[in-house]
Coordinates of C-alpha atoms in Angstrom, one line a residue:
M48 CA 0.1 0.0 -0.3
K49 CA 1.3 3.6 -1.0
N50 CA 1.6 5.4 2.0
I51 CA -1.8 7.9 0.4
H52 CA -5.1 9.1 1.7
D53 CA -7.8 6.7 2.5
G54 CA -10.8 5.9 3.9
G55 CA -8.6 5.8 7.3
E56 CA -8.2 9.6 6.8
A57 CA -12.2 10.5 5.5
I58 CA -13.3 8.3 9.5
L59 CA -10.6 10.8 10.4
E60 CA -11.7 14.0 9.3
A61 CA -14.8 13.3 9.7
L62 CA -14.5 13.0 13.6
R63 CA -12.9 16.2 13.6
C64 CA -15.5 17.8 11.9
L65 CA -18.3 16.2 14.6
R66 CA -15.6 17.5 17.9
I67 CA -15.6 14.3 18.5
D68 CA -12.6 14.4 22.2
Y69 CA -12.3 10.9 22.4
I70 CA -12.5 7.2 19.6
I71 CA -12.0 4.3 22.1
S72 CA -12.3 0.7 21.1
S73 CA -12.1 -2.0 21.4
P74 CA -9.8 -2.6 18.1
G75 CA -9.9 -5.9 15.6
S76 CA -8.5 -6.1 12.3
E77 CA -10.3 -4.0 9.8
W78 CA -8.5 -0.2 11.5
P79 CA -5.5 -0.4 10.1
S80 CA -6.0 2.5 8.1
L81 CA -7.1 4.8 10.3
W82 CA -4.8 3.9 13.1
E83 CA -2.2 4.7 10.5
A84 CA -4.8 7.7 10.1
L85 CA -4.5 8.6 14.3
A86 CA 0.3 8.2 13.5
R87 CA 0.0 11.2 10.7
Q88 CA -2.4 13.2 12.6
K89 CA 0.3 13.1 16.0
K90 CA 3.6 13.6 14.0
S91 CA 1.6 16.7 12.0
G92 CA 0.7 17.5 15.3
T93 CA -3.3 18.5 14.1
P94 CA -5.6 18.8 16.0
G95 CA -8.3 15.1 16.7
P96 CA -9.6 13.1 18.6
T97 CA -7.6 10.9 21.5
Y98 CA -7.4 6.8 21.0
L99 CA -8.5 4.6 23.9
D100 CA -7.7 1.0 23.8
C101 CA -9.3 -1.5 25.6
G102 CA -9.8 -5.0 26.0
H103 CA -13.8 -5.3 26.7
E104 CA -16.5 -4.1 23.5
T105 CA -19.1 -3.6 27.2
L106 CA -16.1 -1.2 29.1
A107 CA -15.7 0.8 25.6
V108 CA -19.3 1.5 24.6
A109 CA -20.6 2.4 29.0
M110 CA -17.2 4.2 29.1
A111 CA -19.0 7.0 26.3
T112 CA -21.9 6.3 27.7
G113 CA -20.5 7.9 30.8
Y114 CA -18.3 10.4 29.7
T115 CA -20.8 11.6 27.7
Q116 CA -23.6 12.0 30.3
V117 CA -21.2 14.3 32.7
T118 CA -19.7 16.4 28.9
G119 CA -22.9 16.4 26.6
R120 CA -20.6 15.7 24.3
M121 CA -20.6 12.9 21.9
Q122 CA -17.9 10.5 21.6
A123 CA -17.4 7.2 18.7
V124 CA -16.6 3.8 19.5
L125 CA -14.7 1.1 16.9
L126 CA -15.4 -1.7 17.6
H127 CA -14.8 -5.0 15.8
A128 CA -16.9 -6.5 13.0
G129 CA -20.3 -8.7 14.2
A130 CA -18.4 -10.3 16.6
G131 CA -17.3 -7.7 18.7
L132 CA -20.3 -5.3 17.6
L133 CA -21.9 -8.4 19.3
Q134 CA -20.3 -8.1 22.5
G135 CA -20.9 -4.6 23.4
S136 CA -24.8 -4.6 22.1
M137 CA -26.7 -4.6 25.6
A138 CA -24.3 -1.4 26.5
I139 CA -25.3 0.5 23.2
Y140 CA -28.9 -0.6 23.8
G141 CA -28.1 0.2 27.5
A142 CA -26.9 3.6 25.7
R143 CA -29.8 4.5 24.0
T144 CA -32.4 3.3 26.4
M145 CA -31.0 6.7 28.3
A146 CA -30.8 8.6 25.2
T147 CA -27.4 9.0 25.1
P148 CA -25.2 10.3 21.3
M149 CA -23.0 7.6 20.7
L150 CA -21.6 7.0 17.2
V151 CA -20.7 3.0 16.4
M152 CA -18.7 1.7 14.4
S153 CA -17.5 -1.6 12.9
G154 CA -16.0 -3.1 9.9
E155 CA -16.1 -5.5 7.4
S156 CA -14.9 -6.6 3.4
S157 CA -17.3 -7.0 0.1
G158 CA -14.5 -8.4 -2.1
Y159 CA -12.7 -12.0 0.3
G160 CA -9.3 -11.5 -1.1
E161 CA -10.7 -12.0 -4.8
G162 CA -9.1 -8.5 -5.8
D163 CA -6.4 -6.3 -5.1
F164 CA -6.9 -6.3 -1.5
D165 CA -6.4 -9.0 0.9
P166 CA -8.3 -8.4 4.2
G167 CA -7.1 -12.3 5.2
P168 CA -9.4 -15.6 4.8
Q169 CA -11.1 -14.7 7.9
W170 CA -13.1 -12.8 7.2
Y171 CA -14.3 -14.9 4.6
R172 CA -14.4 -17.7 7.3
G173 CA -15.9 -16.9 10.0
L174 CA -16.5 -12.5 10.6
N175 CA -18.7 -12.9 8.1
V176 CA -22.5 -11.9 8.5
V177 CA -25.0 -12.4 6.2
G178 CA -26.7 -9.4 5.3
G179 CA -24.3 -7.1 6.3
P180 CA -23.8 -6.6 10.6
Q181 CA -26.4 -3.4 10.8
R182 CA -28.9 -6.1 11.3
L183 CA -27.6 -7.3 14.2
V184 CA -27.9 -3.8 15.7
E185 CA -30.7 -2.2 13.8
P186 CA -33.3 -3.5 16.7
L187 CA -30.4 -1.5 18.7
V188 CA -29.8 2.2 17.9
K189 CA -31.5 5.2 15.6
I190 CA -30.0 4.3 12.9
A191 CA -27.7 2.0 11.1
F192 CA -26.3 1.0 7.3
Q193 CA -22.7 0.4 5.9
S194 CA -21.3 2.2 4.1
T195 CA -19.5 0.4 0.4
S196 CA -17.7 3.2 -1.2
V197 CA -15.0 5.9 -0.1
D198 CA -16.7 9.1 -2.2
T199 CA -19.0 8.4 0.6
L200 CA -17.8 7.7 3.8
F201 CA -16.3 11.1 4.8
H202 CA -20.4 12.1 4.7
S203 CA -22.3 8.9 5.7
V204 CA -20.1 9.2 9.2
T205 CA -21.1 12.8 10.0
R206 CA -25.0 11.9 9.1
A207 CA -24.3 9.6 11.4
G208 CA -23.2 11.8 14.1
E209 CA -25.7 14.4 13.2
L210 CA -28.5 11.6 13.7
A211 CA -26.5 10.7 17.0
Q212 CA -27.0 14.0 18.7
R213 CA -30.9 14.5 17.3
T214 CA -33.8 14.4 19.4
P215 CA -34.2 11.4 20.1
C216 CA -30.8 11.2 21.2
G217 CA -29.3 8.0 20.6
P218 CA -26.1 5.3 19.1
T219 CA -25.6 5.6 16.2
Y220 CA -24.3 2.6 13.4
V221 CA -21.8 2.9 10.3
C222 CA -20.3 -0.4 9.1
V223 CA -17.4 0.0 7.0
S224 CA -16.2 -2.1 4.5
M225 CA -12.3 -2.5 4.2
E226 CA -11.9 -2.0 0.4
A227 CA -13.2 1.6 1.1
M228 CA -11.5 2.1 4.1
I229 CA -7.8 1.5 1.2
A230 CA -9.3 3.5 -0.9
E231 CA -7.5 6.5 -1.6
W232 CA -9.7 9.4 -0.7
T233 CA -9.9 12.8 -2.5
K234 CA -10.4 15.7 0.8
P235 CA -13.2 17.9 0.0
E236 CA -12.4 21.3 -1.0
A237 CA -14.7 22.8 1.1
M238 CA -15.1 21.8 4.4
R239 CA -18.9 22.3 5.5
A240 CA -18.4 23.1 10.0
I241 CA -20.7 19.9 11.2
A242 CA -24.4 22.7 12.6
S243 CA -24.5 22.2 16.8
S244 CA -27.9 20.7 17.8
P245 CA -31.0 23.2 17.2
S246 CA -32.7 24.1 20.6
H247 CA -36.7 23.6 21.0
R248 CA -39.3 24.3 22.9
P249 CA -42.6 24.2 23.2
S250 CA -45.0 27.6 22.1
D251 CA -45.2 30.6 24.8
E252 CA -49.4 29.6 25.1
D253 CA -48.4 26.0 26.5
I254 CA -45.9 27.6 29.0
A255 CA -48.0 30.5 29.9
T256 CA -50.7 27.6 30.5
V257 CA -48.4 24.9 32.9
A258 CA -47.0 28.1 34.3
A259 CA -51.6 29.9 35.2
E260 CA -51.7 26.2 36.4
L261 CA -48.6 26.1 38.7
A262 CA -49.6 29.0 40.0
A263 CA -53.1 28.2 41.2
A264 CA -52.1 24.9 42.4
R265 CA -52.1 24.1 46.2
S266 CA -50.0 21.1 46.1
P267 CA -47.8 21.3 43.8
F268 CA -45.2 19.0 43.6
I269 CA -41.5 17.8 41.4
L270 CA -41.6 13.9 40.2
V271 CA -38.1 14.3 38.1
E272 CA -35.8 11.8 37.3
S273 CA -33.0 12.3 34.8
A274 CA -31.9 16.2 34.6
G275 CA -28.8 15.8 36.3
S276 CA -26.3 15.3 34.1
D277 CA -26.2 19.4 32.4
R278 CA -25.7 22.5 35.3
D279 CA -28.5 24.9 33.9
T280 CA -30.9 22.7 34.0
F281 CA -29.7 21.9 37.8
D282 CA -29.7 24.9 38.8
A283 CA -33.6 25.9 37.5
L284 CA -35.0 23.2 38.4
V285 CA -33.3 24.8 42.4
E286 CA -35.2 27.8 41.3
L287 CA -38.7 26.8 40.3
A288 CA -38.8 24.5 43.4
E289 CA -38.0 27.9 45.5
L290 CA -39.6 30.5 43.6
L291 CA -43.1 28.4 44.3
A292 CA -42.6 26.2 47.6
I293 CA -43.1 23.1 45.4
P294 CA -41.3 19.7 46.7
V295 CA -39.1 17.5 44.5
I296 CA -39.3 13.9 44.6
D297 CA -36.9 11.9 43.5
A298 CA -38.9 8.4 41.0
P299 CA -37.9 5.4 42.9
G300 CA -35.7 5.0 38.8
A301 CA -34.2 8.1 39.1
C302 CA -29.7 7.5 37.4
L303 CA -28.7 11.2 38.4
S304 CA -28.2 13.3 40.9
N305 CA -31.6 16.0 40.0
F306 CA -31.9 18.0 43.2
P307 CA -29.7 19.0 46.3
K308 CA -30.5 16.2 49.0
S309 CA -30.0 18.9 51.8
H310 CA -32.9 21.6 50.6
E311 CA -35.5 22.1 52.9
L312 CA -38.3 21.4 50.5
Y313 CA -36.1 17.7 48.8
L314 CA -39.0 14.7 50.1
G315 CA -36.5 11.8 48.9
L316 CA -37.5 8.4 46.5
D317 CA -41.7 8.0 47.9
T318 CA -44.2 9.9 46.3
N319 CA -46.9 7.6 47.4
P320 CA -47.9 9.7 50.8
Y321 CA -49.1 12.2 48.9
L322 CA -51.0 11.1 46.2
A323 CA -53.7 11.7 47.5
E324 CA -53.8 15.4 48.0
M325 CA -51.1 16.3 44.6
D326 CA -53.3 18.6 42.2
F327 CA -50.5 19.4 39.9
A328 CA -47.7 16.8 39.4
L329 CA -44.7 18.3 37.4
L330 CA -42.4 15.6 35.9
V331 CA -39.3 16.5 35.1
E332 CA -37.4 14.3 32.4
N333 CA -39.6 11.5 34.7
E334 CA -40.4 8.6 31.7
A335 CA -41.7 6.3 34.6
P336 CA -43.6 8.4 37.6
W337 CA -45.7 5.8 38.6
Y338 CA -46.0 2.0 39.6
P339 CA -47.8 0.8 38.5
P340 CA -48.3 2.9 36.0
S341 CA -51.9 3.1 36.0
S342 CA -51.7 4.8 39.6
T343 CA -51.6 8.0 38.4
P344 CA -52.2 10.9 41.2
K345 CA -56.4 11.1 41.0
H346 CA -57.0 15.4 41.2
A347 CA -53.9 16.3 40.0
K348 CA -53.3 17.9 37.4
I349 CA -49.9 16.8 35.6
A350 CA -47.7 18.3 33.3
A351 CA -44.3 15.9 31.5
I352 CA -41.5 18.2 30.3
G353 CA -38.3 16.9 28.9
G354 CA -36.3 16.7 25.5
N355 CA -38.0 13.1 24.5
P356 CA -41.2 12.1 27.8
L357 CA -42.6 10.2 25.2
K358 CA -40.1 6.8 25.4
D359 CA -39.5 4.3 22.0
T360 CA -37.4 2.6 23.9
L361 CA -40.7 1.3 26.7
V362 CA -42.8 -0.7 25.5
Y363 CA -45.4 0.4 27.2
Q364 CA -45.6 3.8 29.4
V365 CA -48.2 6.0 31.1
T366 CA -47.1 9.5 32.5
G367 CA -50.2 10.2 32.7
A368 CA -49.9 13.6 31.3
D369 CA -52.7 16.0 30.1
R370 CA -49.9 18.5 28.4
Y371 CA -46.4 17.6 27.0
L372 CA -43.7 21.1 27.6
E373 CA -40.7 19.2 25.3
G374 CA -37.5 20.3 24.5
D375 CA -34.6 21.3 25.9
T376 CA -35.3 21.2 29.5
A377 CA -33.3 24.1 32.0
L378 CA -34.2 26.2 28.8
I379 CA -38.0 25.0 29.3
L380 CA -37.7 25.8 33.1
S381 CA -36.5 29.0 32.7
L382 CA -39.1 29.7 30.3
L383 CA -41.7 28.4 33.5
V384 CA -39.9 30.6 36.0
E385 CA -40.1 33.9 33.7
A386 CA -44.0 33.8 33.8
L387 CA -44.3 33.3 37.1
R388 CA -42.4 36.2 38.0
R389 CA -45.0 37.8 36.2
Q390 CA -48.3 36.6 38.1
K391 CA -49.5 38.0 41.1
L392 CA -48.2 35.0 43.3
D393 CA -49.7 33.9 46.6
A394 CA -47.3 35.1 49.3
E395 CA -48.8 33.5 52.0
A396 CA -50.2 29.8 50.1
I397 CA -45.9 29.8 50.0
A398 CA -44.9 30.6 52.8
A399 CA -46.5 28.5 54.5
R400 CA -45.8 25.0 51.9
R401 CA -42.0 26.4 52.5
E402 CA -42.7 26.0 56.5
R403 CA -44.0 22.1 55.2
W404 CA -42.2 21.0 53.8
R405 CA -39.5 22.2 55.6
A406 CA -40.9 20.0 58.4
E407 CA -40.9 17.2 56.6
H408 CA -37.2 17.8 54.7
D409 CA -36.2 17.3 58.6
K410 CA -37.7 14.6 59.7
L411 CA -36.2 12.7 56.5
R412 CA -33.4 13.1 57.7
Q413 CA -33.0 12.7 61.1
R414 CA -34.2 9.2 59.8
L415 CA -31.9 8.0 58.0
L416 CA -29.1 9.7 60.4
A417 CA -31.1 7.3 63.0
A418 CA -30.7 4.2 60.4
E419 CA -27.1 5.4 60.5
D420 CA -26.2 5.6 63.4
K421 CA -27.9 2.4 64.1
A422 CA -25.9 0.5 61.7
A423 CA -23.0 2.1 63.6
G424 CA -23.3 -0.2 66.1
E425 CA -24.2 -3.7 64.7
A426 CA -22.6 -6.6 64.6
S427 CA -22.7 -6.8 60.3
I428 CA -21.5 -4.2 58.0
A429 CA -24.9 -1.8 56.5
V430 CA -25.3 0.6 54.1
P431 CA -26.1 3.1 56.1
L432 CA -22.9 3.1 57.6
V433 CA -20.6 3.0 54.6
A434 CA -22.8 5.8 53.1
R435 CA -22.3 8.2 56.4
L436 CA -17.6 6.8 56.8
L437 CA -17.4 7.2 53.0
R438 CA -20.1 11.3 53.9
E439 CA -17.4 12.1 55.8
A440 CA -13.8 10.3 53.9
L441 CA -15.3 11.4 50.4
P442 CA -17.1 14.7 50.4
D443 CA -16.2 14.9 47.1
A444 CA -16.6 11.9 45.6
V445 CA -18.6 10.8 42.6
Y446 CA -21.5 7.4 43.4
V447 CA -21.1 5.5 40.0
D448 CA -24.5 2.8 41.7
E449 CA -24.7 -1.1 40.3
T450 CA -26.0 -2.5 42.6
I451 CA -30.0 -4.7 43.1
V452 CA -30.9 -5.1 46.3
H453 CA -29.4 -2.4 48.0
A454 CA -29.9 0.2 44.9
R455 CA -32.3 2.2 47.3
L456 CA -30.3 2.2 50.3
V457 CA -27.4 3.6 48.1
R458 CA -29.9 6.1 47.0
E459 CA -31.0 7.8 50.3
H460 CA -27.9 7.4 51.7
M461 CA -25.3 8.5 49.4
M462 CA -25.3 12.7 50.3
W463 CA -24.7 15.7 47.0
D464 CA -26.5 18.6 45.8
E465 CA -24.3 19.0 43.5
P466 CA -25.6 18.0 39.7
F467 CA -22.7 15.1 38.3
G468 CA -22.7 13.5 41.7
F469 CA -24.7 10.1 41.7
Y470 CA -25.2 8.3 37.8
R471 CA -26.7 4.1 38.0
A472 CA -25.5 2.2 35.5
P473 CA -28.5 2.2 32.0
N474 CA -30.2 -0.6 31.7
G475 CA -28.7 -4.6 31.7
L476 CA -25.8 -5.7 34.1
G477 CA -22.0 -5.1 33.5
Q478 CA -21.4 -1.7 33.1
G479 CA -20.6 0.0 36.1
L480 CA -17.2 -0.4 35.7
G481 CA -17.1 0.9 32.6
Y482 CA -19.0 3.7 33.5
G483 CA -17.6 5.0 35.8
L484 CA -14.4 5.7 35.0
G485 CA -15.8 7.0 31.2
I486 CA -17.3 9.5 34.0
K487 CA -13.8 9.4 36.0
L488 CA -12.7 10.6 32.5
A489 CA -14.7 14.0 32.1
M490 CA -13.6 14.2 36.2
P491 CA -10.0 12.8 37.0
K492 CA -9.5 15.1 40.1
R493 CA -12.3 13.5 41.6
P494 CA -12.9 10.7 43.3
V495 CA -15.3 8.0 41.8
V496 CA -16.8 5.2 44.3
V497 CA -18.3 1.8 42.4
T498 CA -21.2 1.3 44.4
I499 CA -21.4 -2.8 42.9
G500 CA -23.2 -6.3 44.2
D501 CA -21.7 -9.6 44.4
G502 CA -23.6 -10.8 41.2
T503 CA -23.3 -7.3 39.4
F504 CA -19.5 -8.3 40.2
L505 CA -19.2 -11.0 38.1
Y506 CA -21.1 -9.5 34.8
N507 CA -17.7 -6.8 35.2
P508 CA -15.4 -7.1 32.1
V509 CA -13.0 -7.4 35.9
I510 CA -9.3 -7.7 34.0
P511 CA -10.1 -4.8 31.2
A512 CA -11.4 -2.2 33.1
L513 CA -8.6 -2.6 36.3
A514 CA -5.4 -3.0 32.8
F515 CA -7.3 0.3 31.3
A516 CA -7.8 2.0 35.4
D517 CA -4.6 1.4 35.8
E518 CA -3.0 2.7 32.7
H519 CA -4.7 5.8 32.3
K520 CA -4.0 6.5 35.5
L521 CA -8.2 6.2 36.5
P522 CA -8.5 4.7 40.1
L523 CA -12.1 3.8 40.5
L524 CA -12.6 2.8 44.5
I525 CA -14.9 -0.4 44.3
L526 CA -17.3 -1.4 47.4
V527 CA -18.2 -4.8 46.2
F528 CA -21.6 -5.2 48.5
N529 CA -21.2 -9.1 49.3
N530 CA -24.8 -10.8 50.2
A531 CA -23.3 -14.5 48.8
K532 CA -26.3 -14.7 46.9
Y533 CA -28.4 -12.7 44.0
A534 CA -30.6 -12.0 46.5
A535 CA -33.2 -10.2 43.9
M536 CA -34.0 -13.9 42.5
Q537 CA -34.1 -15.3 45.9
Y538 CA -37.4 -12.4 47.0
Y539 CA -38.8 -13.0 43.3
H540 CA -39.7 -16.8 45.2
D541 CA -39.6 -15.8 48.0
R542 CA -42.4 -14.0 46.9
F543 CA -44.7 -15.6 44.5
Y544 CA -43.9 -18.8 46.1
P545 CA -44.7 -17.9 49.7
S546 CA -45.7 -21.3 50.4
G547 CA -43.7 -23.6 48.1
T548 CA -41.2 -26.1 48.5
A549 CA -38.5 -23.8 47.6
I550 CA -39.2 -21.5 50.9
A551 CA -40.2 -24.4 53.5
A552 CA -37.1 -26.5 52.6
K553 CA -33.6 -24.0 51.5
D554 CA -32.9 -25.4 48.1
Y555 CA -33.0 -22.4 45.5
Y556 CA -32.0 -22.2 42.2
G557 CA -29.8 -19.5 40.9
V558 CA -29.0 -17.6 44.1
D559 CA -26.3 -19.0 45.7
L560 CA -23.0 -17.2 45.3
K561 CA -19.5 -18.4 47.3
G562 CA -16.3 -17.7 47.9
A563 CA -15.0 -15.8 45.2
K564 CA -12.1 -13.5 46.3
Y565 CA -13.7 -10.5 44.8
E566 CA -10.8 -8.3 46.0
Q567 CA -8.0 -10.6 44.6
A568 CA -8.4 -8.3 41.5
A569 CA -6.5 -5.6 43.0
T570 CA -3.9 -7.4 43.0
M571 CA -3.5 -7.5 38.8
I572 CA -3.1 -4.5 38.6
D573 CA -0.4 -3.4 42.0
G574 CA -4.1 -1.8 44.1
F575 CA -6.1 -2.2 47.0
G576 CA -8.2 -4.7 48.6
C577 CA -9.3 -6.1 51.4
R578 CA -12.0 -8.4 52.8
V579 CA -14.4 -6.1 55.4
E580 CA -16.5 -8.8 57.8
T581 CA -17.2 -5.6 60.4
P582 CA -17.7 -2.1 61.1
A583 CA -14.5 -2.0 63.4
E584 CA -12.7 -3.3 59.9
L585 CA -14.4 -0.5 57.4
K586 CA -13.1 2.4 58.6
A587 CA -9.6 1.2 58.2
A588 CA -9.3 -0.3 54.7
L589 CA -11.4 2.3 53.6
D590 CA -8.3 4.9 54.8
Q591 CA -5.7 2.7 53.0
A592 CA -7.9 2.3 50.3
L593 CA -7.8 6.5 50.1
V594 CA -4.3 6.4 49.8
N595 CA -4.0 3.4 47.2
L596 CA -6.1 6.3 44.6
A597 CA -4.4 9.0 45.6
A598 CA -1.5 7.3 45.3
G599 CA -3.3 6.5 41.3
K600 CA -4.0 3.2 42.2
S601 CA -7.5 1.2 42.0
A602 CA -9.1 0.1 45.7
I603 CA -11.8 -2.8 45.9
L604 CA -12.8 -4.1 49.1
N605 CA -15.1 -7.0 49.9
M606 CA -18.1 -5.8 51.8
I607 CA -19.7 -8.7 53.6
M608 CA -22.7 -8.5 53.9
P609 CA -26.1 -9.6 55.8
A610 CA -28.3 -11.9 52.9
K611 CA -30.8 -9.4 54.6
V612 CA -31.1 -6.1 53.1
R613 CA -31.7 -3.7 56.0

C-alpha cells in the first residue's frame, strides 16, 4: 500500500468535524487505515480525537456513555466486525435507553480477497455476517447502515454523528467495508462545519398555561428522574422549586443527582404518601413516574417536561400527562420561572408550604441519620454506615451505582448537593465499571466510587476495566456489597411462592454465590484489595483504600453484608 490519504483519513476527518474528543475502541483487524491516519495526526500535530484502547466491547461503549453523561459531548466507539458488535450490544442498548448520543462503527470485507486487496482469510471463514453487521444492531440504535464506497464515507460518518445528536438522542451505527477504508480519498475542497443540534422549546401559550396552573395549585409536586447531567437544568429546577416552595421527589428509578439532597424542599424517593393530596404534578425528565403505570394521582393535573418525554424504548408507558412541554429542559424551566415572576403569586400560601415541607425534609434527614447511628452499632456492615463513612472521607465523591437489592438504600443515604454527583449504571448489568471509568475520564480530579453487588461484579469485564484504569491513571474505589447471593432472585421466588417447596426446604436455584475473593482482583494491577467483615474493620480499610487511590491505584473492598438487606 502507498502512503496515501485513504478511507481512514476520511473517517478521522469526519470525527474531527463532529468534535469528537475520544475514539474508544476494543479493536479489530479492520482498522489499520484509521490507525495510520491517527499516526499521521500525531506526527503532524493536527488537532483531533484521542484514541483509547480497551480490552472489552462492553467497557468501550459504557465508557463512552459515562463520558457523554458528564460532558454532553458525543463520542465514537470502534468495535470489531459482527462479533465485537454483539459483545457490545447490551451496552449499546443501554446507551439508547438513556438517550445518549454515540457513533458506533465496525468493519467488514466485501471482496474476500478476490481482487487486488487481501483483507485476510478470517473475513471469509468466520467474520462475515449475512446481510451485513447492521442487521445485528438495527433494533438497538436509531439508524444502522453500511458505507461501502470511499466516495461517500466522509459524509456517511458525519451524517450518522448528526443523527445521533438529534432528538431523541441515541447511538447510531455505521458499517464500513475495508475496501472503502483502504481506497484513496480526496479531501473535499470546502469542508463544512457540522452544525450543533438546535434547541427546541414549547410555544409561549403552553408555557403560560402551565405556569398559571402551577401558580394556582395548592399542593404541587415536582417528580424528577434524569435532570442532573446539566448544570443549567439543575440550577433552573432549584430556582423553580424555591419560587413556589414546591417539594421535589426523585423517581425510584432516578439515575442522576437531580436536586440538592440537603435542600429543605427535597423529600426523598417516595411519592405514595402524597398522591391523595397532589393537585399538580410536574414531571421533569421523568419517563416512568408511577408504578403500576396506571397509578396516577386521581385529582392532579400533570405536565411533563423533557426533550423526549414519550420513549420509544419503553414497551408500555403511562405518564398521565395533560400537557407536554417538549424541548430543552433547562430553557423550559427558565421560561416557566419567567412566566411565574410576571404573575401575582400567593405569598402566604407559598410561605405555608415552605414551612410544611421544611419540617417534612427535616423528618426525612432525622430518619436517615438514625438509621446510620443504628448501623454503626451493629455487628455486620450495612449501607447506612458505608454512606456515613464515605461522606466523611470523600465529601466530593461521585457515586456510580450498580447494585440491585441495595439500590434504594444507596440512593437514600449517599449525599450530594450538586449535579454530577450520582449516576446509576445503564440498563443491563455488567456496565458499572466501564460507566465509572467514562465518568472518571470526564472528571479526573474527583474520586469516583462504584457501589456494586457481588453478582453484578461477576457480570462486569473486571480485568479489562482494572487494566484500563491502571494504564490511564483513572483509579476507581470499588465497593462490593457482598451478600453471597443473587438476592433479587430469592426475593421474587419467595414473593411468588410464599408457601412453596423452595422456601420450606431452603432449596433455591440461581441464588447462591459462594467463596469468590473479589478483592484479590486488585492485585493484578498492584492495587489495594481487602475483605471487610465487620463495621470495626471498615474505616481502616477505607482509609487504606484512599491512600492507594491518591497514588493512582484502584482499590476493591469486598464488604461482607447480611443476606437480608437492612
